[in-house]
């Protein structure tokens, strides 16, 4: 594991170290354990593939490039980590993201034997920043520990896409304007587990979180969410008009996901339908479903890349969504191709280690 | 420190231990460090006083009863800790609060030499529950650690009451209906530090948190809040009608404070003014101030007991509040008298160790 200590009393960030994975020794008064002074990122290191047509999800035909290891848009993770630290009032958030990426690359090189090969396989990386300051007062911490732990992971969908059933029927709310829902901090996740377990007990995989009386959709589980809608009429090229919608970041209650942003940018490049960040309410989704205009819905995040949605429980009734849809599968394949270096993506997306 | 481990695989709660204060060894993957799976309580152990008239806050005239140690309403802390654990989806929240109080009493007996003597002095106790489960998935933890650490503390107001200046002018919001603001969990505190530091930089001690477009007042800093208002007219006994208002617990965005509840119960017993849990908005507070009917305002919590409020910045202007007021001082004295056993309080409030 990579560790970088911060101590305001001795000049801030200390020399990075790579040490054997093991327990952390922490004061029982550390504010990471009392006041949620903690934030994290989710990233993956991939072993590059070439030549294959492994779009069946099983990796058949892929050729593994053993010495070509990749990260996906790590600069975005570093920037978000810095934003999370700032939101928590942590010092040291002006660290050089590029330098930490170099440390992470070194960690991945050392852990290279732990990176499984094949489409869908990767080394999951968990950069984490916690307060180590043993102080029970409510003020910003003076000492921190940034660490990165790793774990080999396999395909999220071992046997092809497995669409998920969601429910909006919960009294709980994930985030709100003026809160911390746009930061990747511990306090956003703990309170979602009990509601999530309740939903699971009722036969739904995850909660589709909504906000406010108008039930604006915000996120699904711990992923961003997208809806593909038919708009009616045709565009300038005679194509049936469609719109890919994801909730906007402007209210501050949505995590700015790296996968979310990448989907927006890919879809914009295709120029086949409108790509829009805007509020979308449950009543609009229900109406679109009734009118046959709800073409697809899917979650987006680092773990699963894209997660097709098949059901949305709303006020006791299930809205049925066609799943898995063509767009979700295409985005999944295109993103995975770029992540594994099968296809050259936009500049800076697939970063060689 | 007291430690009680929970492990779902070996029957749940393990034998409590009292061990020397020291660092905790924790997996870097523990969900307490990633997902805010942590909750806590604030309590105090007091060395009883008798015979004194130490209401000057300096303890003059008090006689210390060395062997008479007290807790204040510890059953309420245990019940709230259990509620917080349940809100986080933690197992083991059905523990026997009475048994944990017995363990805490034993810890205080062992630490008795660390309890300072005198009015305002006490041993602060911090019961904490963290997940020790090393699992990066978003599901309830299977192992926990309940621990209690202690620290001697002196009077919050060493030189008499020091009224605080508050500001409502912040874009941040502490809690929301459907969120977790009524639980004492880490995630409620971390995101308040940066806004609090910003307020401090502008010359205000703490934020008076409001909620929604109507600016309902919720809490002050990490305390509950009370307002004493003149209502106009006279009550049945010919007294000028007054009303003690504190925001209600019904929206789920306010911590059910032990001091808050104790103030409500004490004031009810006095039967000198109306005691009401209801919403109160900033526009009502401003109007009451303009009309000369805002008699007092104060925060309430375990650390300071009662904190008089002298200024409330609202939309750039300071609302001036008479401080310290008679009611705040009387409540402070009465609560402290009960906590230190100078006066016999309601049954179960002052618990002998």
XYZ file of C-alpha atoms in Angstrom:
706
model
C 0.000 0.000 0.000
C 1.045 3.566 -0.695
C 1.047 5.916 2.301
C 1.663 9.645 2.402
C 1.386 11.369 5.768
C 0.465 15.014 6.217
C 1.494 16.863 9.336
C 0.920 20.592 9.516
C 3.525 20.892 12.278
C 6.408 19.581 10.195
C 5.794 21.185 6.844
C 2.786 19.351 5.479
C 3.049 16.383 3.142
C 5.806 13.923 4.010
C 7.777 11.551 1.784
C 5.536 8.925 0.117
C 6.183 5.329 1.116
C 5.134 1.998 -0.299
C 4.819 -0.493 2.552
C 3.368 -3.995 2.927
C -0.421 -4.057 3.194
C -1.354 -4.125 6.853
C -3.339 -2.579 9.655
C -3.160 1.122 10.394
C -2.392 2.282 13.916
C -4.784 5.089 14.735
C -5.581 7.102 17.850
C -9.038 6.245 19.186
C -9.590 10.027 19.255
C -8.721 10.538 15.552
C -11.383 12.699 13.945
C -11.622 10.223 11.050
C -13.370 7.890 13.515
C -15.684 10.456 15.110
C -16.548 13.163 12.608
C -16.367 11.421 9.259
C -13.134 13.212 8.327
C -12.453 10.853 5.433
C -12.738 10.819 1.671
C -11.841 8.375 -1.043
C -11.658 7.566 -4.736
C -12.305 4.480 -6.835
C -9.942 3.752 -9.734
C -8.731 0.748 -11.669
C -5.476 -0.391 -13.265
C -5.975 -2.429 -16.440
C -3.734 -4.825 -18.331
C -4.035 -3.721 -21.944
C -5.668 -5.871 -24.598
C -5.250 -5.776 -28.341
C -6.646 -7.408 -31.403
C -9.513 -9.193 -29.777
C -13.167 -8.946 -30.544
C -13.945 -9.739 -26.941
C -17.221 -7.894 -26.970
C -18.958 -11.014 -25.776
C -17.674 -10.028 -22.346
C -15.746 -13.256 -21.978
C -12.489 -11.999 -23.369
C -12.367 -14.516 -26.183
C -10.077 -13.400 -28.948
C -8.400 -10.768 -26.785
C -4.632 -10.721 -26.739
C -3.182 -9.590 -23.413
C -0.348 -7.083 -23.595
C 1.424 -8.159 -20.402
C 3.683 -5.125 -20.122
C 1.131 -2.473 -21.013
C -0.662 -1.331 -17.841
C -3.206 1.484 -17.904
C -5.135 3.878 -15.695
C -8.336 5.614 -16.798
C -8.470 9.407 -16.442
C -6.624 9.412 -13.107
C -6.348 13.202 -13.154
C -10.113 13.381 -12.620
C -9.863 11.210 -9.529
C -7.100 13.364 -8.101
C -9.043 16.553 -8.711
C -12.146 15.117 -7.073
C -10.108 13.888 -4.100
C -8.791 17.396 -3.655
C -12.325 18.788 -3.873
C -13.509 16.301 -1.232
C -10.670 17.279 1.083
C -11.507 20.956 0.647
C -15.171 20.271 1.418
C -14.101 18.600 4.661
C -11.869 21.505 5.652
C -8.776 19.304 5.422
C -5.432 21.004 4.912
C -3.072 19.890 2.155
C -5.728 19.719 -0.566
C -3.462 21.668 -2.893
C -1.197 18.643 -3.362
C 0.201 17.945 -6.816
C -2.184 15.391 -8.329
C 0.345 14.456 -10.988
C 2.880 13.491 -8.337
C 0.393 11.283 -6.503
C -0.484 9.625 -9.820
C 3.231 8.855 -10.255
C 3.232 7.241 -6.785
C 0.137 5.227 -7.700
C 1.824 4.092 -10.925
C 4.802 2.895 -8.896
C 2.450 0.989 -6.567
C 0.746 -0.646 -9.562
C 4.118 -1.617 -11.035
C 5.041 -3.321 -7.761
C 1.620 -4.999 -7.593
C 1.658 -5.951 -11.290
C 1.469 -9.681 -10.569
C -1.861 -9.026 -8.857
C -3.478 -7.536 -11.936
C -5.628 -10.225 -13.517
C -5.693 -10.429 -17.296
C -8.698 -10.169 -19.547
C -11.636 -7.990 -20.380
C -13.441 -7.007 -17.196
C -10.497 -7.868 -14.952
C -8.468 -5.182 -13.251
C -6.726 -4.076 -10.086
C -9.108 -1.924 -8.094
C -7.364 1.055 -6.466
C -8.766 2.829 -3.437
C -7.064 6.153 -2.681
C -8.230 7.289 0.762
C -7.542 10.320 2.918
C -8.305 10.171 6.635
C -7.677 12.526 9.503
C -5.180 11.137 12.002
C -5.567 14.166 14.271
C -6.508 13.020 17.782
C -8.778 15.921 18.648
C -12.404 15.789 19.770
C -13.054 19.480 19.088
C -14.956 20.357 15.941
C -12.215 21.974 13.930
C -10.240 21.076 10.820
C -7.560 18.414 11.380
C -3.837 19.123 11.474
C -2.647 15.677 10.417
C -3.801 13.300 7.704
C -2.918 10.021 6.078
C -3.372 9.532 2.344
C -3.162 5.860 1.476
C -3.907 3.670 -1.521
C -4.893 0.025 -1.172
C -5.488 -2.366 -4.057
C -7.523 -5.470 -4.800
C -7.818 -7.649 -7.902
C -11.376 -7.584 -9.258
C -13.202 -9.606 -11.890
C -15.984 -8.656 -14.314
C -18.972 -7.089 -12.585
C -21.171 -9.059 -14.955
C -19.608 -12.502 -15.235
C -22.348 -13.826 -17.498
C -23.324 -10.780 -19.525
C -25.361 -7.797 -18.448
C -27.614 -8.375 -15.497
C -30.161 -5.536 -15.398
C -31.126 -4.254 -11.971
C -34.474 -3.630 -10.323
C -34.639 -0.277 -8.527
C -37.049 1.286 -6.090
C -37.762 4.943 -5.410
C -40.030 4.028 -2.501
C -37.955 4.993 0.519
C -38.400 7.737 3.114
C -34.659 8.421 2.965
C -32.798 11.052 0.955
C -29.181 10.659 -0.158
C -28.158 14.279 -0.572
C -29.478 17.827 -0.743
C -28.434 21.278 -1.916
C -25.908 22.750 0.508
C -24.995 19.275 1.747
C -22.035 17.185 0.686
C -23.513 14.951 -2.035
C -21.112 16.217 -4.670
C -18.076 15.125 -2.646
C -16.818 11.573 -2.281
C -16.792 11.534 1.512
C -17.654 8.740 3.931
C -20.718 10.450 5.372
C -22.542 10.165 2.035
C -22.340 6.371 2.067
C -22.934 5.084 5.614
C -26.507 6.384 5.853
C -27.445 4.672 2.559
C -26.715 1.128 3.747
C -29.751 0.566 5.947
C -32.180 1.979 3.339
C -30.379 -0.102 0.690
C -30.693 -3.255 2.780
C -34.406 -2.523 3.283
C -34.889 -2.199 -0.480
C -32.959 -5.416 -0.997
C -35.275 -7.185 1.416
C -38.197 -6.097 -0.776
C -36.594 -7.571 -3.910
C -34.922 -4.455 -5.331
C -31.183 -4.308 -5.952
C -30.744 -0.654 -5.230
C -32.503 2.630 -4.530
C -33.121 5.198 -7.239
C -32.618 8.289 -5.107
C -34.895 11.247 -5.653
C -34.902 14.691 -4.179
C -37.653 17.046 -3.071
C -41.394 17.139 -3.525
C -41.003 17.088 -7.290
C -38.968 13.881 -7.003
C -36.004 14.903 -9.103
C -33.947 11.790 -9.813
C -30.398 12.126 -8.495
C -28.410 8.852 -8.338
C -28.881 5.100 -8.331
C -27.285 3.312 -5.383
C -23.804 4.829 -5.503
C -23.805 5.446 -9.274
C -24.842 8.238 -11.581
C -27.920 7.628 -13.699
C -28.866 8.142 -17.351
C -32.155 7.955 -19.257
C -32.567 7.641 -23.031
C -35.855 9.191 -24.115
C -37.613 9.533 -27.438
C -38.502 13.175 -27.969
C -40.928 12.853 -30.884
C -40.305 14.157 -34.396
C -37.080 13.862 -36.355
C -33.767 15.689 -36.274
C -32.147 17.553 -39.195
C -30.786 14.293 -40.571
C -34.195 12.601 -40.617
C -33.428 10.504 -37.540
C -35.965 9.852 -34.834
C -35.148 12.457 -32.173
C -33.775 11.051 -28.964
C -32.323 12.581 -25.822
C -29.818 11.163 -23.343
C -30.532 12.791 -19.975
C -28.518 12.783 -16.775
C -29.213 14.971 -13.730
C -27.101 18.127 -13.545
C -24.256 18.872 -11.130
C -25.559 22.376 -10.491
C -27.603 21.589 -7.365
C -24.523 20.116 -5.678
C -26.307 16.896 -4.713
C -24.754 14.627 -7.356
C -21.294 13.087 -7.487
C -19.351 14.229 -10.570
C -18.565 10.713 -11.748
C -15.644 9.995 -14.069
C -17.742 7.429 -15.957
C -20.642 9.903 -16.077
C -18.430 12.579 -17.618
C -16.877 10.091 -20.063
C -20.324 8.933 -21.238
C -21.393 12.537 -21.799
C -18.254 13.220 -23.840
C -18.467 10.002 -25.887
C -22.135 10.516 -26.689
C -21.498 14.123 -27.674
C -18.869 12.921 -30.159
C -21.276 10.475 -31.739
C -23.722 13.306 -32.473
C -26.611 10.869 -32.871
C -28.959 12.245 -30.234
C -29.200 15.163 -27.820
C -27.015 14.849 -24.745
C -28.428 16.889 -21.889
C -27.605 17.498 -18.237
C -30.939 18.545 -16.768
C -33.345 17.752 -13.979
C -35.622 14.828 -14.631
C -38.505 13.965 -12.309
C -40.192 10.668 -11.582
C -43.436 11.955 -13.074
C -41.630 12.676 -16.352
C -40.110 9.196 -16.314
C -43.458 7.576 -15.604
C -45.117 9.566 -18.364
C -42.349 8.703 -20.830
C -42.790 5.042 -19.925
C -46.578 5.225 -20.433
C -46.051 6.887 -23.812
C -43.479 4.298 -24.882
C -40.748 6.930 -24.995
C -38.559 5.571 -22.162
C -36.043 3.710 -24.312
C -33.330 2.910 -21.766
C -32.089 3.664 -18.279
C -28.734 2.782 -16.778
C -26.381 3.530 -13.936
C -22.771 4.565 -14.505
C -19.774 4.168 -12.224
C -16.235 2.855 -11.981
C -17.137 -0.549 -10.517
C -19.619 -1.762 -13.152
C -18.977 0.886 -15.842
C -22.615 0.726 -17.021
C -25.523 -1.002 -15.247
C -28.760 -1.438 -17.239
C -31.979 -0.799 -15.316
C -34.984 -3.030 -15.951
C -37.490 -1.966 -13.273
C -38.138 1.195 -11.296
C -40.592 0.847 -8.448
C -42.443 4.131 -8.030
C -45.270 4.585 -5.540
C -45.773 0.857 -5.307
C -45.818 0.125 -9.032
C -42.988 -1.085 -11.253
C -42.082 0.971 -14.292
C -40.670 -1.510 -16.798
C -37.636 -0.368 -18.788
C -36.293 -2.230 -21.846
C -32.964 -3.742 -20.691
C -30.251 -4.290 -21.518
C -30.547 -1.654 -24.206
C -28.338 -1.027 -27.206
C -26.987 2.251 -25.904
C -25.922 0.825 -22.546
C -24.163 -2.081 -24.257
C -22.469 0.188 -26.772
C -21.266 2.615 -24.095
C -20.018 -0.275 -22.002
C -18.084 -1.753 -24.912
C -16.665 1.565 -26.049
C -15.553 2.579 -22.557
C -14.042 -0.829 -21.850
C -12.242 -0.777 -25.202
C -10.682 2.552 -24.281
C -9.881 1.499 -20.707
C -8.060 -1.616 -21.930
C -6.328 0.188 -24.770
C -8.072 -1.897 -27.448
C -9.165 1.365 -29.032
C -7.428 4.701 -28.764
C -9.705 7.041 -26.813
C -9.598 10.801 -26.436
C -6.283 12.204 -25.288
C -5.524 11.627 -21.621
C -8.209 8.993 -21.039
C -6.114 5.841 -21.097
C -2.864 6.590 -19.274
C 0.086 4.218 -19.608
C 1.829 3.209 -16.428
C -10.354 2.773 27.700
C -13.308 0.407 27.563
C -13.524 -1.792 24.471
C -16.273 -4.196 23.451
C -15.863 -5.992 20.136
C -18.757 -7.236 18.028
C -18.222 -10.058 15.571
C -21.231 -11.534 13.817
C -19.291 -14.699 13.048
C -18.650 -15.606 16.672
C -21.925 -14.757 18.323
C -21.988 -10.974 18.346
C -20.851 -8.896 21.305
C -17.710 -10.164 23.007
C -16.540 -9.784 26.615
C -15.957 -6.116 27.549
C -12.371 -5.183 28.381
C -10.772 -2.209 30.039
C -7.325 -1.689 28.562
C -4.704 1.077 28.692
C -5.483 4.031 26.438
C -3.672 3.530 23.178
C -3.848 3.366 19.424
C -6.343 1.125 17.677
C -5.122 -1.289 15.021
C -7.524 -1.082 12.107
C -7.610 -2.523 8.611
C -7.098 0.202 5.986
C -10.199 -1.276 4.315
C -12.422 -0.944 7.433
C -15.709 0.646 6.434
C -15.399 3.078 9.365
C -12.641 4.777 7.335
C -14.387 4.779 3.952
C -18.138 4.984 4.430
C -18.556 6.861 7.699
C -19.661 3.748 9.564
C -19.205 5.382 12.945
C -21.323 6.935 15.664
C -20.647 8.365 19.077
C -21.986 9.918 22.255
C -20.854 12.711 24.566
C -21.251 12.189 28.321
C -19.605 13.398 31.507
C -18.752 11.936 34.907
C -18.980 14.434 37.744
C -17.540 14.509 41.248
C -20.481 15.441 43.429
C -20.659 18.726 45.325
C -22.690 19.632 48.358
C -23.508 22.577 50.498
C -21.947 25.197 48.314
C -23.523 28.250 46.797
C -21.087 28.060 43.947
C -23.387 29.772 41.521
C -20.718 32.304 40.769
C -19.267 29.663 38.475
C -16.010 29.628 40.431
C -16.947 26.844 42.793
C -16.490 28.966 45.902
C -18.304 27.473 48.843
C -18.708 24.095 47.176
C -17.738 21.049 49.182
C -16.417 18.190 47.065
C -17.767 14.740 47.902
C -14.704 12.769 46.789
C -16.372 9.365 46.764
C -19.629 10.397 45.144
C -19.270 10.151 41.347
C -22.190 10.790 39.031
C -23.382 10.366 35.462
C -26.182 12.437 33.932
C -29.041 10.538 32.270
C -26.740 7.895 30.743
C -29.724 5.792 29.623
C -30.532 8.515 27.071
C -27.026 8.330 25.615
C -27.251 4.565 25.303
C -30.635 4.726 23.595
C -29.391 7.341 21.149
C -26.254 5.304 20.431
C -28.458 2.354 19.600
C -30.599 4.548 17.322
C -27.475 5.814 15.539
C -26.237 2.265 15.013
C -29.608 1.246 13.595
C -29.597 4.235 11.230
C -26.203 3.082 9.933
C -27.383 -0.478 9.395
C -24.969 -1.749 12.045
C -25.735 -5.085 13.681
C -25.771 -5.454 17.459
C -27.825 -2.314 18.132
C -30.050 -4.282 20.464
C -27.318 -4.399 23.114
C -28.303 -3.953 26.744
C -27.722 -0.259 27.469
C -27.778 -0.902 31.212
C -24.905 -3.346 30.922
C -22.807 -0.899 28.929
C -23.526 1.777 31.551
C -22.196 -0.645 34.184
C -19.009 -1.048 32.119
C -18.712 2.735 31.808
C -19.135 3.073 35.569
C -16.295 0.606 36.087
C -14.122 2.620 33.678
C -14.898 5.827 35.593
C -14.057 4.123 38.906
C -10.674 3.110 37.508
C -10.145 6.610 36.080
C -11.395 8.330 39.240
C -8.089 10.083 39.889
C -8.524 11.823 36.537
C -11.834 13.430 37.472
C -11.119 17.017 38.415
C -13.035 18.503 41.332
C -15.258 21.513 41.314
C -18.212 23.074 39.573
C -17.717 22.906 35.807
C -15.029 20.237 36.026
C -15.695 16.693 34.924
C -14.387 13.653 33.089
C -15.628 13.781 29.506
C -16.652 10.350 28.206
C -16.771 9.525 24.520
C -18.548 6.259 23.721
C -17.854 5.426 20.069
C -18.899 2.616 17.756
C -16.928 2.004 14.568
C -17.058 -0.664 11.906
C -13.929 -2.825 11.864
C -15.198 -4.813 8.882
C -12.589 -4.710 6.100
C -15.006 -4.660 3.177
C -15.223 -2.113 0.375
C -18.690 -3.195 -0.757
C -21.614 -1.018 0.298
C -23.302 -3.301 2.770
C -23.785 -3.349 6.534
C -20.670 -4.342 8.504
C -20.230 -7.688 10.234
C -17.762 -6.548 12.889
C -17.673 -3.505 15.136
C -15.737 -2.000 17.995
C -17.512 -0.103 20.755
C -15.026 1.865 22.812
C -15.118 4.591 25.429
C -12.293 7.063 25.892
C -12.122 9.723 28.586
C -10.604 13.144 29.101
C -10.649 15.555 32.048
C -12.357 18.813 31.113
C -12.672 22.167 32.804
C -15.452 24.745 32.779
C -16.523 25.737 29.275
C -16.815 29.298 30.554
C -13.830 29.867 32.809
C -14.731 33.479 33.481
C -18.508 33.426 33.462
C -20.812 33.192 30.492
C -19.317 34.240 27.212
C -22.171 34.831 24.750
C -21.561 33.775 21.171
C -22.016 35.540 17.857
C -23.755 33.379 15.243
C -24.286 33.683 11.534
C -27.005 32.189 9.354
C -25.259 33.449 6.210
C -23.841 30.272 4.722
C -24.702 28.365 1.543
C -24.354 25.106 3.477
C -27.096 23.046 5.099
C -26.432 20.716 8.040
C -29.278 18.231 7.672
C -32.381 17.432 5.690
C -35.595 15.448 6.188
C -34.845 11.864 5.187
C -31.153 12.408 5.906
C -29.319 11.479 9.068
C -29.418 14.705 11.096
C -31.265 13.098 14.004
C -28.492 10.515 14.506
C -25.139 11.160 16.151
C -23.024 9.843 13.288
C -19.700 11.066 11.939
C -21.060 12.152 8.583
C -23.137 14.909 10.209
C -20.053 16.618 11.626
C -17.235 16.508 9.041
C -19.052 18.618 6.440
C -19.744 21.359 9.036
C -16.100 22.122 9.762
C -15.233 24.054 6.617
C -18.407 26.193 6.779
C -17.738 26.714 10.498
C -14.164 27.809 9.825
C -15.425 30.227 7.151
C -17.873 31.734 9.641
C -15.108 31.988 12.225
C -12.976 33.868 9.715
C -15.786 36.418 9.410
C -15.920 36.965 13.171
C -18.740 34.586 14.104
C -18.248 31.720 16.576
C -20.651 29.324 14.989
C -23.320 28.853 12.358
C -27.006 29.000 13.183
C -28.162 26.328 10.759
C -31.411 26.854 8.908
C -33.394 24.641 6.610
C -35.334 25.305 3.430
C -36.616 28.409 1.704
C -38.547 29.413 4.806
C -35.301 29.284 6.811
C -36.501 27.143 9.683
C -33.876 27.283 12.424
C -32.495 23.824 13.240
C -29.302 23.814 15.332
C -26.439 26.056 16.379
C -22.986 24.652 15.618
C -23.360 21.178 17.097
C -25.911 22.199 19.741
C -29.676 22.425 19.967
C -31.141 25.910 20.120
C -33.795 27.679 22.201
C -35.537 31.047 21.922
C -37.459 32.834 24.657
C -40.142 35.048 23.154
C -42.680 37.431 24.592
C -46.104 36.513 23.258
C -48.066 39.604 24.240
C -50.865 39.688 26.785
C -50.906 37.963 30.162
C -51.448 34.385 31.288
C -54.097 33.185 33.740
C -51.931 34.216 36.665
C -51.471 37.757 35.394
C -47.920 37.143 34.244
C -46.570 38.563 30.998
C -46.963 35.677 28.526
C -43.743 34.158 27.342
C -42.868 31.147 25.217
C -39.721 28.999 25.190
C -39.371 27.606 21.679
C -37.091 24.892 20.346
C -37.337 23.302 16.893
C -39.184 19.982 16.809
C -37.729 16.516 16.268
C -40.506 15.574 13.849
C -38.678 16.492 10.623
C -35.787 14.213 11.540
C -33.168 16.899 10.949
C -32.407 17.718 14.599
C -30.365 15.775 17.123
C -32.462 14.735 20.140
C -30.103 16.265 22.677
C -30.064 15.107 26.305
C -29.597 18.698 27.476
C -32.384 19.816 25.122
C -34.788 17.266 26.578
C -33.747 18.115 30.147
C -34.358 21.834 29.555
C -37.813 21.094 28.158
C -38.669 18.960 31.185
C -37.279 21.431 33.740
C -39.069 24.392 32.159
C -42.338 22.433 32.014
C -42.065 21.787 35.755
C -41.593 25.476 36.493
C -44.866 26.256 34.719
C -43.903 29.908 34.310
C -44.158 30.167 30.533
C -45.226 28.085 27.555
C -42.711 25.435 26.519
C -43.126 24.547 22.866
C -41.395 22.323 20.331
C -42.281 23.935 17.009
C -40.759 25.304 13.848
C -39.366 28.780 14.114
C -38.156 30.700 11.077
C -35.569 33.429 10.744
C -38.238 35.894 9.647
C -40.143 35.222 12.879
C -36.958 35.733 14.896
C -36.158 38.963 13.083
C -39.680 40.256 13.585
C -39.625 39.328 17.279
C -36.331 41.183 17.611
C -37.721 44.281 15.870
C -40.776 44.216 18.143
C -38.629 43.824 21.262
C -40.076 40.370 21.931
C -36.881 38.324 21.443
C -35.945 38.002 25.107
C -33.217 35.361 24.932
C -31.578 32.779 22.702
C -29.186 30.035 23.701
C -27.628 26.811 22.554
C -27.818 23.626 24.610
C -25.478 20.643 24.663
C -23.394 18.395 26.873
C -20.125 20.305 26.446
C -21.235 23.799 27.518
C -24.659 22.906 29.003
C -26.108 26.283 27.943
C -24.499 28.831 25.602
C -26.083 32.307 25.487
C -26.373 33.887 22.043
C -25.711 37.610 21.674
C -25.739 38.144 17.884
C -27.348 36.403 14.928
C -26.136 37.541 11.530
C -29.006 37.235 9.065
C -28.723 38.384 5.467
C -25.762 40.554 6.306
C -27.234 42.258 9.371
C -26.752 41.382 13.016
C -29.814 40.694 15.117
C -28.849 41.660 18.666
C -30.076 39.389 21.447
C -29.915 40.300 25.160
C -27.215 38.022 26.625
C -26.528 36.418 28.925
C -30.182 36.266 29.908
C -31.764 35.239 33.179
C -33.317 32.085 31.791
C -30.059 30.786 30.313
C -28.232 31.415 33.594
C -30.981 29.813 35.648
C -31.150 26.731 33.430
C -27.374 26.444 33.521
C -27.289 26.656 37.317
C -30.192 24.269 37.804
C -28.796 21.669 35.403
C -25.310 21.921 36.882
C -26.735 21.622 40.408
C -28.470 18.401 39.403
C -25.457 17.056 37.487
C -23.190 17.578 40.502
C -25.752 16.283 42.979
C -26.012 19.633 44.787
C -29.752 19.433 44.255
C -31.792 16.290 43.843
C -33.167 16.281 40.285
C -35.935 14.186 38.759
C -35.571 10.449 39.218
C -32.904 8.857 37.042
C -31.171 12.108 36.055
C -28.158 12.026 38.341
C -26.913 8.446 38.483
C -24.452 7.413 41.187
C -21.448 5.426 40.064
